[in-house]
Coordinates of C-alpha atoms in Angstrom, one line a residue:
Chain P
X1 CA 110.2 56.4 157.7
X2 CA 109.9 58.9 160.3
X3 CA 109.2 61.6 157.5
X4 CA 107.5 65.1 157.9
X5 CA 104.5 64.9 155.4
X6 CA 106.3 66.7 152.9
X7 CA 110.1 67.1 154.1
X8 CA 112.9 64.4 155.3
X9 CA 116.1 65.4 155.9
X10 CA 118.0 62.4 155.7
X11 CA 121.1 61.9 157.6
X12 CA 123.3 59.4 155.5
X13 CA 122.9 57.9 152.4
X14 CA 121.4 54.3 153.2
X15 CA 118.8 56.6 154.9
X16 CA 118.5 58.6 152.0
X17 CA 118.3 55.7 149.8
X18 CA 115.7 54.0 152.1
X19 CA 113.2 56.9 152.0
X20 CA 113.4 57.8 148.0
X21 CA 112.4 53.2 148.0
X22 CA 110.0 53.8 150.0
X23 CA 108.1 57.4 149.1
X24 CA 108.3 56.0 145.2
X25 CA 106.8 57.9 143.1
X26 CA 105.3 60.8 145.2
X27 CA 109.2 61.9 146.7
X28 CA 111.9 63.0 144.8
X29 CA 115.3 64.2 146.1
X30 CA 116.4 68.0 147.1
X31 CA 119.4 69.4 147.6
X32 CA 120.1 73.0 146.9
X33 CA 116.5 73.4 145.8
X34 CA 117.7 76.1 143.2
X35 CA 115.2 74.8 140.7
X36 CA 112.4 72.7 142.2
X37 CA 111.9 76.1 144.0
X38 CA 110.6 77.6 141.1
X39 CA 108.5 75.0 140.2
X40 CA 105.6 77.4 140.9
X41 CA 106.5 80.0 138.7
X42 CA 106.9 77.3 136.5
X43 CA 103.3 76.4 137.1
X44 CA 104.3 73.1 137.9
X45 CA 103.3 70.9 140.9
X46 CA 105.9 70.1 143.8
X47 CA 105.9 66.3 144.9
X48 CA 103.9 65.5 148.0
X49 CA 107.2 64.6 149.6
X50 CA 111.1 65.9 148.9
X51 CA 114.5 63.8 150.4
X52 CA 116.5 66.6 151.8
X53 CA 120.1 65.3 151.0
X54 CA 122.0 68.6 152.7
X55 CA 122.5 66.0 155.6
X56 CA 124.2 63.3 153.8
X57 CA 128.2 63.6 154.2
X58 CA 129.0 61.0 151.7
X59 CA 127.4 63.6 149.2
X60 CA 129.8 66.0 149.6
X61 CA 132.7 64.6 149.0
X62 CA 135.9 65.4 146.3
X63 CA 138.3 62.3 146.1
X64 CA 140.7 61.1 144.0
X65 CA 140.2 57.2 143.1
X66 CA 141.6 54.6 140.5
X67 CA 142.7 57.1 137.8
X68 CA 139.4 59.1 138.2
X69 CA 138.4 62.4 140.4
X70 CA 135.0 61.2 141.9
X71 CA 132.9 64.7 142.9
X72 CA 130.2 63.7 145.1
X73 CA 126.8 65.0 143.7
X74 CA 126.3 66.8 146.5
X75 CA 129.0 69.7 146.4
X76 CA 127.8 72.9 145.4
X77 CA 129.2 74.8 142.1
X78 CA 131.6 77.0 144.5
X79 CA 132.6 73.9 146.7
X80 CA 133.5 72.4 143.1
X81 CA 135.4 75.7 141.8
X82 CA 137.7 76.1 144.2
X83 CA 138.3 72.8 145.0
X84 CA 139.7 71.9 140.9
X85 CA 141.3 75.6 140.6
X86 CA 144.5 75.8 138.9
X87 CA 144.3 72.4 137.4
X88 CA 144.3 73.1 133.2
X89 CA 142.8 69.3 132.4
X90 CA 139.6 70.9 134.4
X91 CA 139.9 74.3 133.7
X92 CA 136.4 74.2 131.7
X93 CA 135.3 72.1 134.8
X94 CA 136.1 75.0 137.1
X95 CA 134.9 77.7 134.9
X96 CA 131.3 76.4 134.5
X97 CA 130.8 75.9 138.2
X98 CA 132.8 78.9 138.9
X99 CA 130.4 81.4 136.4
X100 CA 127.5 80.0 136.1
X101 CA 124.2 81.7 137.2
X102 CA 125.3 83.9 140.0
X103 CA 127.0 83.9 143.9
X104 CA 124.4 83.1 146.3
X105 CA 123.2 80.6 144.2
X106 CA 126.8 78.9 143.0
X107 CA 126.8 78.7 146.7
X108 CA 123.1 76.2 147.2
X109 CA 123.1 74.6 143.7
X110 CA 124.6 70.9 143.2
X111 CA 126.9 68.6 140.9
X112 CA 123.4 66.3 141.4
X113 CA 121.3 68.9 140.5
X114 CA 123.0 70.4 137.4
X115 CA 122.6 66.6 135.9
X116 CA 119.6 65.4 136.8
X117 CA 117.5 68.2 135.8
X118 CA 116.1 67.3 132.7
X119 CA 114.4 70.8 131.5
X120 CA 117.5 73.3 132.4
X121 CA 118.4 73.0 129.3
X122 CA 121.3 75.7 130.1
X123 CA 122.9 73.9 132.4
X124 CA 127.1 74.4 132.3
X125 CA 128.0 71.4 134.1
X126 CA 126.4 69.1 131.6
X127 CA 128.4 70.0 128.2
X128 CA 131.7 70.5 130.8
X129 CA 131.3 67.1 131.9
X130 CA 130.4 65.3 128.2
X131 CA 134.1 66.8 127.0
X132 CA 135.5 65.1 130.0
X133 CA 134.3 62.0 129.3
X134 CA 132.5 61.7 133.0
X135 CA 130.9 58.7 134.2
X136 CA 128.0 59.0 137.1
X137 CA 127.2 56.6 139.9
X138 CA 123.8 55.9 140.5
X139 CA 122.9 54.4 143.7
X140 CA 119.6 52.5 144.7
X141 CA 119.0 50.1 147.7
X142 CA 120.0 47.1 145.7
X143 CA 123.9 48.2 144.7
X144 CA 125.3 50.8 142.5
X145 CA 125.9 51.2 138.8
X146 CA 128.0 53.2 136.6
X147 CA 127.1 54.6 133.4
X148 CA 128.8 57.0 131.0
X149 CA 126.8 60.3 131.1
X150 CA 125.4 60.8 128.4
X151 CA 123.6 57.9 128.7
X152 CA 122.5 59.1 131.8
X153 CA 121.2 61.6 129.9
X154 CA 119.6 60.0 127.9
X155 CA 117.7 57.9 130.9
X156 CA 117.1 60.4 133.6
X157 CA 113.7 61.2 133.2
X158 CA 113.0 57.6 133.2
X159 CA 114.7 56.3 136.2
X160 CA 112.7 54.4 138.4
X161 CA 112.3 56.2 141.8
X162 CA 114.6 54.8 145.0
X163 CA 117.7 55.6 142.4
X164 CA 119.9 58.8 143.0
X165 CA 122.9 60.1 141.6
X166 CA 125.9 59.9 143.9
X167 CA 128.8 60.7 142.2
X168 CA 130.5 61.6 139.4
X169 CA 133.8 60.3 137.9
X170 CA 136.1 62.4 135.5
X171 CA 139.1 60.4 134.2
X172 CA 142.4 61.8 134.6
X173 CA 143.7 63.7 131.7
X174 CA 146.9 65.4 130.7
X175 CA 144.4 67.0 128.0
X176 CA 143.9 71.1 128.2
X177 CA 140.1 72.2 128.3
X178 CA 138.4 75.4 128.2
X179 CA 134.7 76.6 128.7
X180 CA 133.0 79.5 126.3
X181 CA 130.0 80.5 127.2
X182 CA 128.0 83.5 125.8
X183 CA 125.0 85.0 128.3
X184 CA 123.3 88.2 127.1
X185 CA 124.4 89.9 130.1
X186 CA 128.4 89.4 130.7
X187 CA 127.1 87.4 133.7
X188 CA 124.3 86.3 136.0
X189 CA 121.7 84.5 133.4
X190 CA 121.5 82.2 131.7
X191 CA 123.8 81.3 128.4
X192 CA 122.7 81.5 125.0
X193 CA 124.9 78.8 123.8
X194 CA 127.9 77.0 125.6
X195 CA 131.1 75.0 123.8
X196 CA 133.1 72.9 126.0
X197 CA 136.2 71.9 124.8
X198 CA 139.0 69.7 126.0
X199 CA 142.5 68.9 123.8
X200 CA 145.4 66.5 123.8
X201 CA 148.3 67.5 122.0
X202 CA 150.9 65.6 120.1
X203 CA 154.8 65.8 120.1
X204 CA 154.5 68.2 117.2
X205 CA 151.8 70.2 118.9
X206 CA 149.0 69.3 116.7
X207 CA 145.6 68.1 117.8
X208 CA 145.7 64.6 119.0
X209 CA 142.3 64.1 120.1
X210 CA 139.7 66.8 120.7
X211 CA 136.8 66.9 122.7
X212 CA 133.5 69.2 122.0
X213 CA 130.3 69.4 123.5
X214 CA 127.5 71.7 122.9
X215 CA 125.3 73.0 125.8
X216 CA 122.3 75.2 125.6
X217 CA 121.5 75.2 121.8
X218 CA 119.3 71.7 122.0
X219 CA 117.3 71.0 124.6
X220 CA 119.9 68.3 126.0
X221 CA 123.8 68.8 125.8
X222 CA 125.6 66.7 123.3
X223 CA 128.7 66.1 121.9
X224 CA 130.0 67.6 118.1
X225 CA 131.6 64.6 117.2
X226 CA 132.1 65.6 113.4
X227 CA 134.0 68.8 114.7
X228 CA 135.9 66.5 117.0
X229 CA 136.8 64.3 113.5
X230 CA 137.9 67.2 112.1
X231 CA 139.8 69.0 114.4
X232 CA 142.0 65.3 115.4
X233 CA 145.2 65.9 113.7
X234 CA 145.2 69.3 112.6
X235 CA 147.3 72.6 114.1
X236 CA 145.9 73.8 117.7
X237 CA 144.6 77.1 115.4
X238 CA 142.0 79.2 116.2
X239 CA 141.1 80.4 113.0
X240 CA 140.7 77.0 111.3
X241 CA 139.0 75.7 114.2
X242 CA 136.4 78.4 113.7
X243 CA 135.9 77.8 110.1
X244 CA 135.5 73.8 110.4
X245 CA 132.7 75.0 112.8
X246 CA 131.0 77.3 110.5
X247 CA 130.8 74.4 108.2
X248 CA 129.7 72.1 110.4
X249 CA 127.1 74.1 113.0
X250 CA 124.4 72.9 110.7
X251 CA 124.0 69.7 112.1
X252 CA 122.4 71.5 115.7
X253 CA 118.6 72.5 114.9
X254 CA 118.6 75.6 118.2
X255 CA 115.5 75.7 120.6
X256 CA 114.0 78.4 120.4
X257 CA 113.1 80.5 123.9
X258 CA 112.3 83.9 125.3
X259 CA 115.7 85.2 125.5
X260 CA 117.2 83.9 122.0
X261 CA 115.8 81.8 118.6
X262 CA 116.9 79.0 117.9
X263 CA 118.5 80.1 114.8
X264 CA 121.1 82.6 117.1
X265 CA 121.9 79.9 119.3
X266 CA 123.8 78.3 116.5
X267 CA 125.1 80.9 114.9
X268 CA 127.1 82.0 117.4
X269 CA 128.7 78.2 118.0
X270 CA 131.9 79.1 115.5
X271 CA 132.8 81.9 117.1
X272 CA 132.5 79.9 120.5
X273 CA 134.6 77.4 118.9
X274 CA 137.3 79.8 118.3
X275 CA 137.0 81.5 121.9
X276 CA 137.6 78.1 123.7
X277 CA 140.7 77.7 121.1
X278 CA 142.0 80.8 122.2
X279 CA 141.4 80.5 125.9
X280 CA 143.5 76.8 125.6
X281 CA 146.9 78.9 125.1
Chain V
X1 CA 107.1 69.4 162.4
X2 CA 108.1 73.4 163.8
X3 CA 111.8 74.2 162.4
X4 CA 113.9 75.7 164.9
X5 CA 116.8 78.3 163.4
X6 CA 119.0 80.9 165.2
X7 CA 117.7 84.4 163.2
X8 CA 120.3 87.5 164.2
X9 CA 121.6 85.3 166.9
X10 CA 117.9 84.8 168.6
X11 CA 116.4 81.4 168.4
X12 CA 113.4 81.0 166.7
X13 CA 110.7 78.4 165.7
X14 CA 108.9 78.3 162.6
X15 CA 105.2 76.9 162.2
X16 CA 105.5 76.6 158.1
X17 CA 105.6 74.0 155.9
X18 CA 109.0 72.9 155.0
X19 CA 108.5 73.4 151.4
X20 CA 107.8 77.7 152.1
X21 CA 110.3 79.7 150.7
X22 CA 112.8 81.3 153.9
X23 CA 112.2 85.0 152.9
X24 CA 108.5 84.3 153.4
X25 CA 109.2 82.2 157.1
X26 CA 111.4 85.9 158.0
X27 CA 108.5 88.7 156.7
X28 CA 105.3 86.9 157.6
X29 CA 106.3 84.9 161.0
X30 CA 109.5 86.9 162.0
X31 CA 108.2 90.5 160.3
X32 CA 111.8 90.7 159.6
X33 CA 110.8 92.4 156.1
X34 CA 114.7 93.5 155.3
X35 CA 114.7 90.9 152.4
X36 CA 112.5 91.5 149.7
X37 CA 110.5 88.9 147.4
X38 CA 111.1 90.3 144.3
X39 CA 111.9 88.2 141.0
X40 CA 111.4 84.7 143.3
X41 CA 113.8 83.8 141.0
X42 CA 117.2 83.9 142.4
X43 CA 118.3 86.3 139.7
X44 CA 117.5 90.1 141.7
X45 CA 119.0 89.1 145.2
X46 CA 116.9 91.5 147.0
X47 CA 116.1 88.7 149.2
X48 CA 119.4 87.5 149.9
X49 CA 120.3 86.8 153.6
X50 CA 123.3 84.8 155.4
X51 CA 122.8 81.0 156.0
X52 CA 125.4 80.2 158.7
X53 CA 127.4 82.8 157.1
X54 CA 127.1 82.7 153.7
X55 CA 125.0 85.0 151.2
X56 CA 122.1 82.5 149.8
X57 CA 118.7 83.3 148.3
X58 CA 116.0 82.9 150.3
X59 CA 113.8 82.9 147.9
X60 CA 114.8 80.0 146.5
X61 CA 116.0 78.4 150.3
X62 CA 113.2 76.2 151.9
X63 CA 112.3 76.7 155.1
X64 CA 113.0 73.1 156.3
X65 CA 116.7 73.4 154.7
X66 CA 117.1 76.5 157.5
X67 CA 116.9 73.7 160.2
X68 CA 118.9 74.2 163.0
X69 CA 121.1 77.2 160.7
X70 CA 122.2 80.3 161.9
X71 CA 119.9 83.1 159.4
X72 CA 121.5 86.5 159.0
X73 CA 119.3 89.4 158.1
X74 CA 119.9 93.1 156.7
X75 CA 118.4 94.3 160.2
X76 CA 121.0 91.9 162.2
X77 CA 124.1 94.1 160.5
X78 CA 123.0 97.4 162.2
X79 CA 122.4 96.0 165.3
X80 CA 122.5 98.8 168.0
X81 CA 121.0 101.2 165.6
X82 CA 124.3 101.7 164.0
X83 CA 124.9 101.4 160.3
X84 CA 127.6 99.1 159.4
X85 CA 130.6 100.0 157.2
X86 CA 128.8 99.2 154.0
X87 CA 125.8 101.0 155.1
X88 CA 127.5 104.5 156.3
X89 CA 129.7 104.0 153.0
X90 CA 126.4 103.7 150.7
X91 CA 124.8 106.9 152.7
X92 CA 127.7 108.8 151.7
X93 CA 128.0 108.2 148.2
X94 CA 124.0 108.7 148.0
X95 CA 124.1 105.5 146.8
X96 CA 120.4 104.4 147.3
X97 CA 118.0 105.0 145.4
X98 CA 114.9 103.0 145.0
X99 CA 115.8 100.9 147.9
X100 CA 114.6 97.4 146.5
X101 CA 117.7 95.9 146.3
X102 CA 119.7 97.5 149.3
X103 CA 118.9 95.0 151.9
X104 CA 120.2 92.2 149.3
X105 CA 123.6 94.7 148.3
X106 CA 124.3 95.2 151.7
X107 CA 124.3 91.9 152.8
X108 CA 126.2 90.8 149.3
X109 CA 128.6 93.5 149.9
X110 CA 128.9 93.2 154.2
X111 CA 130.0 89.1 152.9
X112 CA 132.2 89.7 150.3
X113 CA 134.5 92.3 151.8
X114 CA 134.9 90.1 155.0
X115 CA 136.4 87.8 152.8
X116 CA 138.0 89.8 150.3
X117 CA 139.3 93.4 152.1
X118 CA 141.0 94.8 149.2
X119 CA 139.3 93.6 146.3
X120 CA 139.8 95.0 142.6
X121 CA 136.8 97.0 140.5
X122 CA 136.5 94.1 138.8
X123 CA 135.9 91.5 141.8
X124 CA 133.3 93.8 143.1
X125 CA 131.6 93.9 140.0
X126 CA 131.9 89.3 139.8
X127 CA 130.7 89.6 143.7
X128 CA 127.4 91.9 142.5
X129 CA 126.3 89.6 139.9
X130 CA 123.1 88.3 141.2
X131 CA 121.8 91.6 142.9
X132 CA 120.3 93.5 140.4
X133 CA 119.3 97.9 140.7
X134 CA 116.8 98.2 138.9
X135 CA 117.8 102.0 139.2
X136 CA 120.7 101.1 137.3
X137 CA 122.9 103.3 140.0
X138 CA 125.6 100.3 139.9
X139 CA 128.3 103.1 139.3
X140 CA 128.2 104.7 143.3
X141 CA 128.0 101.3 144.4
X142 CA 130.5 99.9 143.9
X143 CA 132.6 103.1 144.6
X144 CA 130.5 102.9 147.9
X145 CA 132.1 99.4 148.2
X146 CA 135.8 100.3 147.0
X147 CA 135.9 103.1 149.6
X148 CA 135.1 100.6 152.0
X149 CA 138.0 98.6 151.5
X150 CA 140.0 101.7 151.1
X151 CA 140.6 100.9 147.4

């Protein structure tokens, strides 16, 4: 590897590949750098050598493929808004890359990174991506494998090194789906508590199948699959969809943090319920 | 490994390590002290500055990801000792107070009316989300910016 000690920008993605294999445990990969950046204020230690993967076309790509939209881990939040604008099975796609955090940095952070960083526990792509029942690519020298995501979730922090996420893959849907969020500001930090949501409707309108995940209230995003239970078959009602929430929001135990308690965090899930129900019509 | 980048159109090699953050590589090598450190965060956007183009943090931008990029500064949109359209519109609303974040506005604002000439109240507010006043005087600048555009 003809590396800088701590820097390689590689060029494809077998290059990429190679030098992840062969740095092991000391590299790690970097893309927009929006978070390992702060790793000093986080008082934690940078790797002695980061994979620079701004370089790698294959990265960066949005494609349509057997029945699935594959987003290459590589586009940035804006790349990703604008590119799924205007389509309502993705809406709550496009609205968590298109509001989360701020401009200038919607503009360096990845797809790759939203996933694959293990402490954000804020992160909008992740519950976005659980309601549309995603699947990630995860490449290494030997081959590729897909997994759903939230067993990627599950695994990421225990990935052997040489393996990077390369894509991800959201079925096609002729479901609607809608992304609440609730940040203390109206914008630019991070959200208290996120609902994702994404609905198929039956001939008489009703709920045929719903989809719910929870971001930002544990420490990893999840889906509510006893709201889901409850909400399959009933009228598309904001109201009752709020109140099947309240009943059911004590299942999440909140983390607590500087900007809200843990307690808050759930409390305010209901009314998140009812906001993504809303912004479905 | 020196990284070579084009900053305000004049090329320019950088000794640091690839890992410094790019608004330290423009104050301490290129004294270009415009963009301000401030939260290191990417939350104030006093440091933000145009990679080819585009409004990024450099705060949170690594020196080696500036390779062979064009870097715009605050001092690279007065060149000629002029103030651009943003700038003479912020001067006459009285717009500036502390002055931490006005390199970061200017360059926010310079971006986003480039590619949005006529924009709503609302869209300038969206396109000022991550540069913070800590002056609060949000209220003359974005009139600053709406009188640009001729709103």
């Amino acid at each position: 590897m003809t590396a800088s000690p701590s820097f390689y920008a590689a060029s494809s993605l077998p290059a990429a590949l190679d030098a992840l294999a062969e740095c092991g445990a000391e590299g790690a990969p970097l893309a927009g750098g929006t978070w390992i950046m702060r790793a000093p204020i986080r008082h934690e230690p940078l790797k002695p050598i980061y994979v620079g993967l701004g370089g790698v076309p294959e990265l960066t790509r949005i494609e349509e493929t057997d029945g699935a939209l594959a987003i290459g881990a590589g586009v940035t939040h804006s790349a990703l808004g604008e590119a799924i604008a205007g389509r309502p099975e993705l809406r709550v796609l496009a609205e968590a890359a298109g509001r989360s955090a701020n401009p200038a940095i919607r503009r360096a952070a990845t797809l790759g990174g939203n996933l694959c960083t293990a402490d954000f526990a804020a992160a909008d792509l992740v519950p976005a991506l659980l309601c549309l029942d995603a699947e990630v690519e995860i490449a290494a020298r030997g081959g590729t494998e897909r997994l759903p995501l939230a067993a990627f979730l599950d695994l990421r922090q225990s990935l052997e090194p040489g393996r990077l996420l390369t894509r991800v893959l959201v079925p096609r849907s002729a479901a609607f789906s809608a992304h609440a969020r609730l940040p203390l500001r109206k914008a630019g930090d991070y959200p208290t508590a996120i609902v994702s949501l994404s609905i198929t409707r039956d001939a008489a309108g009703r709920i045929a199948q719903a989809r719910i995940a929870v971001g930002s209230v544990e420490t990893v995003a999840r889906r509510w699959t006893r709201l889901e239970a409850a909400l399959a078959g009933a009228p598309l009602d904001a109201e009752a969809a709020h109140h099947m929430a309240t009943e059911l929001a004590d299942e999440f135990v909140g983390r607590d943090g500087v900007e809200a308690p843990g307690w808050y965090r759930v409390s305010v899930l209901p009314v998140l319920v009812r906001r993504a129900v809303i912004a479905l019509h | 490994m020196p990284i070579d980048m084009i900053v305000n159109g004049e090329a320019k090699q950088s000794a640091a390590d690839p890992m410094t953050p790019l608004v330290d590589v423009l104050r301490d090598e290129f004294h270009l002290t415009g963009a301000k450190p401030v939260c290191r965060e990417g939350f104030c956007g006093a440091c933000t500055v145009l990679v080819d183009g585009e409004p990024r943090a450099a705060c949170l931008t690594p020196a080696g990801l500036a390779q062979g990029r064009e870097i715009g500064t605050v001092e690279g949109l007065s060149a000629g000792g002029r103030l651009n359209p943003v700038q003479a519109s912020l001067v006459e609303h009285d717009a500036v107070q502390c002055g931490m974040c006005f390199p970061g506005m200017v360059v926010t604002l310079t971006h986003f009316l480039a590619q949005t000439p006529r924009p709503s109240r609302d869209q300038v507010r969206a396109a000022l989300t991550g540069n913070a006043c800590r002056c609060t005087g949000y209220e003359r600048i974005v009139a600053a910016a709406l009188d640009v555009a001729g709103a």
